[in-house]
PDB file of C-alpha atoms in Angstrom:
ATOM      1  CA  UNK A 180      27.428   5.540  14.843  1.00 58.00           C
ATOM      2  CA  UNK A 181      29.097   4.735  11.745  1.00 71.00           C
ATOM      3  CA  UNK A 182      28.461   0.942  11.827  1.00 72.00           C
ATOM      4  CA  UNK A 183      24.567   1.564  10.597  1.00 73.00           C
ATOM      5  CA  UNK A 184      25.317   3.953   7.972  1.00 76.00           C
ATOM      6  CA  UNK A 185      28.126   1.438   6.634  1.00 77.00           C
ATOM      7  CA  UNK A 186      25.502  -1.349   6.449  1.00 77.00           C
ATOM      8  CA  UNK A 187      22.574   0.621   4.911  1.00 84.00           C
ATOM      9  CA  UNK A 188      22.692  -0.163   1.365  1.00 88.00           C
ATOM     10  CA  UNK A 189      21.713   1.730  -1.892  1.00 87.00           C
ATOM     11  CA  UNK A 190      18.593   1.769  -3.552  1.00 89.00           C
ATOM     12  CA  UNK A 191      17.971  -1.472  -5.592  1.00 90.00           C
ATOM     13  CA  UNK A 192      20.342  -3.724  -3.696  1.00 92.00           C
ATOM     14  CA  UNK A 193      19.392  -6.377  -1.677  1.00 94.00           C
ATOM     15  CA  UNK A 194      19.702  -6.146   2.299  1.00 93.00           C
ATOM     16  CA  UNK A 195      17.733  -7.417   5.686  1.00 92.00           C
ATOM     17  CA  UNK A 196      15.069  -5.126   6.243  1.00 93.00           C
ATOM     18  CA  UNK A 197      15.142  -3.078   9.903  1.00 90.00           C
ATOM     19  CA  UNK A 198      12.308  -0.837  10.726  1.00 91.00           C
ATOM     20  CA  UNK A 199      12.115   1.668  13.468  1.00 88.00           C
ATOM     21  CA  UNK A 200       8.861   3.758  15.008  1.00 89.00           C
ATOM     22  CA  UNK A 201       6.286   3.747  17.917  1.00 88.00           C
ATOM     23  CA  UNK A 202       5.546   0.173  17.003  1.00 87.00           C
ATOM     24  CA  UNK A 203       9.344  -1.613  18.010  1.00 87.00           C
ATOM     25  CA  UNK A 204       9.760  -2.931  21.517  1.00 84.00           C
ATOM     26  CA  UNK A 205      12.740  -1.466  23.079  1.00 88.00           C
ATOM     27  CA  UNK A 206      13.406  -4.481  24.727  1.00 85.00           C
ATOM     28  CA  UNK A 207      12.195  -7.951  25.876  1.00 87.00           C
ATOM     29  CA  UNK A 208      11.287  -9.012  28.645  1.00 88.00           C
ATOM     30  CA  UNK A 209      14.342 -11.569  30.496  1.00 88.00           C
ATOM     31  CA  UNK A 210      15.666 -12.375  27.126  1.00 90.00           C
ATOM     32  CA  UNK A 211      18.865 -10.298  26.977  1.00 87.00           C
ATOM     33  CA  UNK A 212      19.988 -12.538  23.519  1.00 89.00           C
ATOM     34  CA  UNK A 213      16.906 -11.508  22.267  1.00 86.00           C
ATOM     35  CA  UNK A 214      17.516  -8.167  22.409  1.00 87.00           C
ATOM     36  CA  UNK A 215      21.359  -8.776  21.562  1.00 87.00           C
ATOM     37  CA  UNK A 216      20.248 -10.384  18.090  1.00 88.00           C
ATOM     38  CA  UNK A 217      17.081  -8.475  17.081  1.00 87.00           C
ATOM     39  CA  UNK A 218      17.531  -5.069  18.074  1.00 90.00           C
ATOM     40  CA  UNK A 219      20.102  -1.782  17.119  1.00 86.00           C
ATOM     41  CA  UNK A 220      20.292   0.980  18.878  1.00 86.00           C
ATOM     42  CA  UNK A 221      21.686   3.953  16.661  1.00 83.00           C
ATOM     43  CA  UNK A 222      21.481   7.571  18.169  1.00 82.00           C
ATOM     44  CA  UNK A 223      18.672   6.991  20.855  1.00 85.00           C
ATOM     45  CA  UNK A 224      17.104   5.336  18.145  1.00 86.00           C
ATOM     46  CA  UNK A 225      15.737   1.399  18.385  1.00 89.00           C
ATOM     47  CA  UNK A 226      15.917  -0.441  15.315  1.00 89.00           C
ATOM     48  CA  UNK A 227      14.360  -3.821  14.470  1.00 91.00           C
ATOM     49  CA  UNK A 228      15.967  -6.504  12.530  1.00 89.00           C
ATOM     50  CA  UNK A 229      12.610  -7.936  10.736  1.00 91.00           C
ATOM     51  CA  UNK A 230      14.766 -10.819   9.330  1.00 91.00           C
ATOM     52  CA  UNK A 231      13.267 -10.506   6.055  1.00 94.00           C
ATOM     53  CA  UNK A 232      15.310  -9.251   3.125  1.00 95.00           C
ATOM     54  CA  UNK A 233      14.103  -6.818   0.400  1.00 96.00           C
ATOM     55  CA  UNK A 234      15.414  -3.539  -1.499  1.00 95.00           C
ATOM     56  CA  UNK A 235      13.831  -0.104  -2.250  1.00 94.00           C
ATOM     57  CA  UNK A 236      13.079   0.447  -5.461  1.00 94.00           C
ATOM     58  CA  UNK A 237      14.192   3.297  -7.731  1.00 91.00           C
ATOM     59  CA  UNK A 238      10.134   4.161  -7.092  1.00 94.00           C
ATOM     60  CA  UNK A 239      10.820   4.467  -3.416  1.00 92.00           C
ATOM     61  CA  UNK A 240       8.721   0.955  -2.384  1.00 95.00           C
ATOM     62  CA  UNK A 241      10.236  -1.764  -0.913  1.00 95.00           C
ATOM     63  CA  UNK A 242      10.237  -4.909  -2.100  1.00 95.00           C
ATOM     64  CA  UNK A 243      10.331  -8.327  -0.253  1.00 94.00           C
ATOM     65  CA  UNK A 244      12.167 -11.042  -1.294  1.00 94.00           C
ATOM     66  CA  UNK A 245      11.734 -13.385   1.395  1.00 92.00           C
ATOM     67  CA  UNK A 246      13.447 -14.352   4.660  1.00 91.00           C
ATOM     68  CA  UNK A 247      16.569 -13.147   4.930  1.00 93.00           C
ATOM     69  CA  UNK A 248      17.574 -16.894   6.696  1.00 91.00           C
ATOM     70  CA  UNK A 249      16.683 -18.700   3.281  1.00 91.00           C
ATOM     71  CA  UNK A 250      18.617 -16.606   0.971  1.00 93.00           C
ATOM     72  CA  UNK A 251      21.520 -18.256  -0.676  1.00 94.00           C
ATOM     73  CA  UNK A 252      24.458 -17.884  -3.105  1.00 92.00           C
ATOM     74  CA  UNK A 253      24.478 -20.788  -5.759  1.00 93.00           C
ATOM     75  CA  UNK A 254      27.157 -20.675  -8.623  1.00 90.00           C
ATOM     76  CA  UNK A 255      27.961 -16.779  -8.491  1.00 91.00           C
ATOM     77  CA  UNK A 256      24.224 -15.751  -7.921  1.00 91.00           C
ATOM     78  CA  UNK A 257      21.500 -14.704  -5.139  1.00 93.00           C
ATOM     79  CA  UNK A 258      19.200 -17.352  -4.983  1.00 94.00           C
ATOM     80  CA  UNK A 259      15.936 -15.512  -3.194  1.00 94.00           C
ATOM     81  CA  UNK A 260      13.381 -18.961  -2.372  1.00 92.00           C
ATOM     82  CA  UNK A 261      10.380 -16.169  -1.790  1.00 92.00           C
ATOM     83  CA  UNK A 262      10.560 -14.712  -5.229  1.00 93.00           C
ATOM     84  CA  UNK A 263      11.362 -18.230  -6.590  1.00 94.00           C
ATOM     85  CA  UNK A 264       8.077 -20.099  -4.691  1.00 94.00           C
ATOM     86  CA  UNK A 265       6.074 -17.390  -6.777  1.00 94.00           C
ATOM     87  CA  UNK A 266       7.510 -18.599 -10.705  1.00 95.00           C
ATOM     88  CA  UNK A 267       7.708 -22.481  -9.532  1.00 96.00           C
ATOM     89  CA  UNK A 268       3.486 -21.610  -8.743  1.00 94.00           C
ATOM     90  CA  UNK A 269       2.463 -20.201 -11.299  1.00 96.00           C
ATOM     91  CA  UNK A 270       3.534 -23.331 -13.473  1.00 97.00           C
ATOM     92  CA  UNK A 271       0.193 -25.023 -14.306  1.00 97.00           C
ATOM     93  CA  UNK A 272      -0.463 -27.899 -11.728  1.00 97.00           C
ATOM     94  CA  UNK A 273       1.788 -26.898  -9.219  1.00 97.00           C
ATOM     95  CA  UNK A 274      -0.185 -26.404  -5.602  1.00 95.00           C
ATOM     96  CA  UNK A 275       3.236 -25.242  -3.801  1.00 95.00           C
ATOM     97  CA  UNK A 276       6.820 -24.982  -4.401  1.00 95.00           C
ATOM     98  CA  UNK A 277      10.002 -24.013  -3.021  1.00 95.00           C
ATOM     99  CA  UNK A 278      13.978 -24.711  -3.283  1.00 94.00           C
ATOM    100  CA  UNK A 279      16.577 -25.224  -0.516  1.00 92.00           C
ATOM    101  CA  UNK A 280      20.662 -25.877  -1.177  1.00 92.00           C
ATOM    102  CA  UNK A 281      21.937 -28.381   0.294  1.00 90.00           C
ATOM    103  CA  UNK A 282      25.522 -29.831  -0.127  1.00 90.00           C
ATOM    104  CA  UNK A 283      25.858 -27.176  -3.041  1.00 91.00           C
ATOM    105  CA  UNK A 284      23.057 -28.126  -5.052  1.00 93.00           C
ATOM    106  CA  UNK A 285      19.315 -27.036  -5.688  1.00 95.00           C
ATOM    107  CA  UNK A 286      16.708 -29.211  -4.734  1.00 94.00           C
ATOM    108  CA  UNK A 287      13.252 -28.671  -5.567  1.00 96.00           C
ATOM    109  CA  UNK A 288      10.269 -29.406  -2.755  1.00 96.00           C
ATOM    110  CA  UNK A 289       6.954 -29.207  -5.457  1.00 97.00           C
ATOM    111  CA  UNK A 290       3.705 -30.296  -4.069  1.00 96.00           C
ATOM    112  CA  UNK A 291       0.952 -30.634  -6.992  1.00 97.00           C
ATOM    113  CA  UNK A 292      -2.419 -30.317  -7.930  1.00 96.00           C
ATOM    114  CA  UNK A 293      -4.377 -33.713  -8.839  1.00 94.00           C
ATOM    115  CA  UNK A 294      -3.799 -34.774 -12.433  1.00 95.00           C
ATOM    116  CA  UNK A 295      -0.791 -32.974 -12.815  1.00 96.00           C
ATOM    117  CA  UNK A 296       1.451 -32.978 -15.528  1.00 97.00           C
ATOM    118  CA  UNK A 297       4.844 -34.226 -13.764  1.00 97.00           C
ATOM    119  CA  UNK A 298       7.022 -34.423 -17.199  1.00 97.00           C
ATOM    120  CA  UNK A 299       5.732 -30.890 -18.382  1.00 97.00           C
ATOM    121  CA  UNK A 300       6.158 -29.520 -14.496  1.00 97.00           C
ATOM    122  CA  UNK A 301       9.637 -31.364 -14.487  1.00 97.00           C
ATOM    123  CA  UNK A 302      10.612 -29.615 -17.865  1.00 96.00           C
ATOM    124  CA  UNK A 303       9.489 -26.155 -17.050  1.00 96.00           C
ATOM    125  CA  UNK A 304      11.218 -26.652 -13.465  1.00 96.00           C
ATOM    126  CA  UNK A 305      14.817 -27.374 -15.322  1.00 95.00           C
ATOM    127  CA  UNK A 306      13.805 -24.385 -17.694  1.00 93.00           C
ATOM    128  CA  UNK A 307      14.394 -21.794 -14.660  1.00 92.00           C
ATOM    129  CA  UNK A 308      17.889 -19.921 -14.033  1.00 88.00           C
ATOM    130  CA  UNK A 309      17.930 -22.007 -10.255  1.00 90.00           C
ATOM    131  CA  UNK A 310      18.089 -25.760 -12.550  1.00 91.00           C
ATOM    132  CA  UNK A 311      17.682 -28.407  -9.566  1.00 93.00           C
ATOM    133  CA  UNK A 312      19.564 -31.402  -9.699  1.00 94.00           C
ATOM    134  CA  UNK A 313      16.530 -32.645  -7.743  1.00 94.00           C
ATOM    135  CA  UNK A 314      13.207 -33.063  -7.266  1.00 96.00           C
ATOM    136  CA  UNK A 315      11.157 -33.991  -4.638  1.00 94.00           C
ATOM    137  CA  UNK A 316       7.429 -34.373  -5.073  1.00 95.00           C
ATOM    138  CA  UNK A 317       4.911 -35.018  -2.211  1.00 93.00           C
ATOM    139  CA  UNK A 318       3.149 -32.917  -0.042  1.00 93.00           C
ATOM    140  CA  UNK A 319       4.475 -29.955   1.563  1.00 94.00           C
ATOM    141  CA  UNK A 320       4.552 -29.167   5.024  1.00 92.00           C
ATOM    142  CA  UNK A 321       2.089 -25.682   6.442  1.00 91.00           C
ATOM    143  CA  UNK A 322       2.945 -23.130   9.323  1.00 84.00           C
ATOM    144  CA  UNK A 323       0.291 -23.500  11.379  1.00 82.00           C
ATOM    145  CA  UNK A 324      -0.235 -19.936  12.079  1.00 81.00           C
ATOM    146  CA  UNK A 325      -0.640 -19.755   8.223  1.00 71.00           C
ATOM    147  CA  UNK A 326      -2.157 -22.400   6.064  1.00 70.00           C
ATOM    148  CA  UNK A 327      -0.132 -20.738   3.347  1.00 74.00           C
ATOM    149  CA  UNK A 328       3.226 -20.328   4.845  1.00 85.00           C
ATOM    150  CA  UNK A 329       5.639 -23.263   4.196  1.00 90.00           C
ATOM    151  CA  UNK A 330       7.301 -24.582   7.391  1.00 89.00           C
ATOM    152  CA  UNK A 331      10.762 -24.750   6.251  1.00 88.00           C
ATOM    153  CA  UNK A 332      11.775 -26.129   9.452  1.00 87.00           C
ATOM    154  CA  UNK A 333       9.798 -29.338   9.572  1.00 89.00           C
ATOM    155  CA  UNK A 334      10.301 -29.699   5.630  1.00 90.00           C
ATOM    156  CA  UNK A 335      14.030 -29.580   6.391  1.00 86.00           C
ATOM    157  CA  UNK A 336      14.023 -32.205   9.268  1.00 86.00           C
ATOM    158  CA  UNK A 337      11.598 -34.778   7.123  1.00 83.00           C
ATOM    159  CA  UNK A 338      13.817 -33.975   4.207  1.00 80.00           C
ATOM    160  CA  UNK A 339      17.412 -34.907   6.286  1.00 74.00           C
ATOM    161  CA  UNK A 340      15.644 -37.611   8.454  1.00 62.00           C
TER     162      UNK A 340
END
């Protein structure tokens, strides 16, 4: 009983979101390690791990900041990739962005627009708190559930291959 309160964190710090309510399968069906790794059960209670991370706010909102899986520690910080996809896109001539780490450094996945500025991208790209000691331009791979969604997965296995 004390193992949920000890992992519910205070307002403004950064945590994997769980959600509870009419909505949340108590179970699934023949997939007992399913159930093992997405679900807590906490005084009759079911609780679903969303897998996304995100804080509440002093406001009382919660905030995303991305999948929980793709969150990072780099040099003595939190490196969120969902909060940094938004500032690497809104960097004129950038289509989509995103940063992994791999073998402790920051690499830099930026697909751009046509007729894009790569020395000014490149610049304002080194500019940001997450510097990348690389970058790798071409185009970015889509979840095809949604268009909009990077699939990290196949990026990852081009990327290593």
């Amino acid at each position: 009983d004390n193992e949920l309160r000890e992992l519910s964190l205070p307002k403004g710090e950064v945590g994997e979101i769980i959600v509870r309510g009419n909505h949340v399968l108590r179970e699934y069906f023949n997939n007992p390690e399913a159930l093992r790794l997405n679900k807590i059960f906490y005084e009759g209670v079911c609780w679903h791990r969303t897998g996304d991370s995100g804080f509440i706010g002093t406001d009382g909102q919660l905030y995303l900041t991305g999948r929980a899986s793709l969150v990072f520690h780099h040099q003595g910080n939190w490196i969120y990739p969902f909060i940094q996809e938004y500032i690497i896109q809104q960097i004129p001539g950038v289509k989509i962005g995103t940063l992994i780490q791999w073998n402790k450094e920051i690499i830099y996945f930026v697909e751009l627009e046509q007729n894009a500025d790569v020395q000014k991208i490149t610049n304002e790209l080194e500019g940001l708190e997450a510097r990348p000691a690389r970058i790798i331009w071409g185009k970015i791979p889509r979840d095809k559930r949604h268009n909009t969604k990077i699939d990290y997965q196949k990026m990852l296995s081009d990327f290593s291959a």
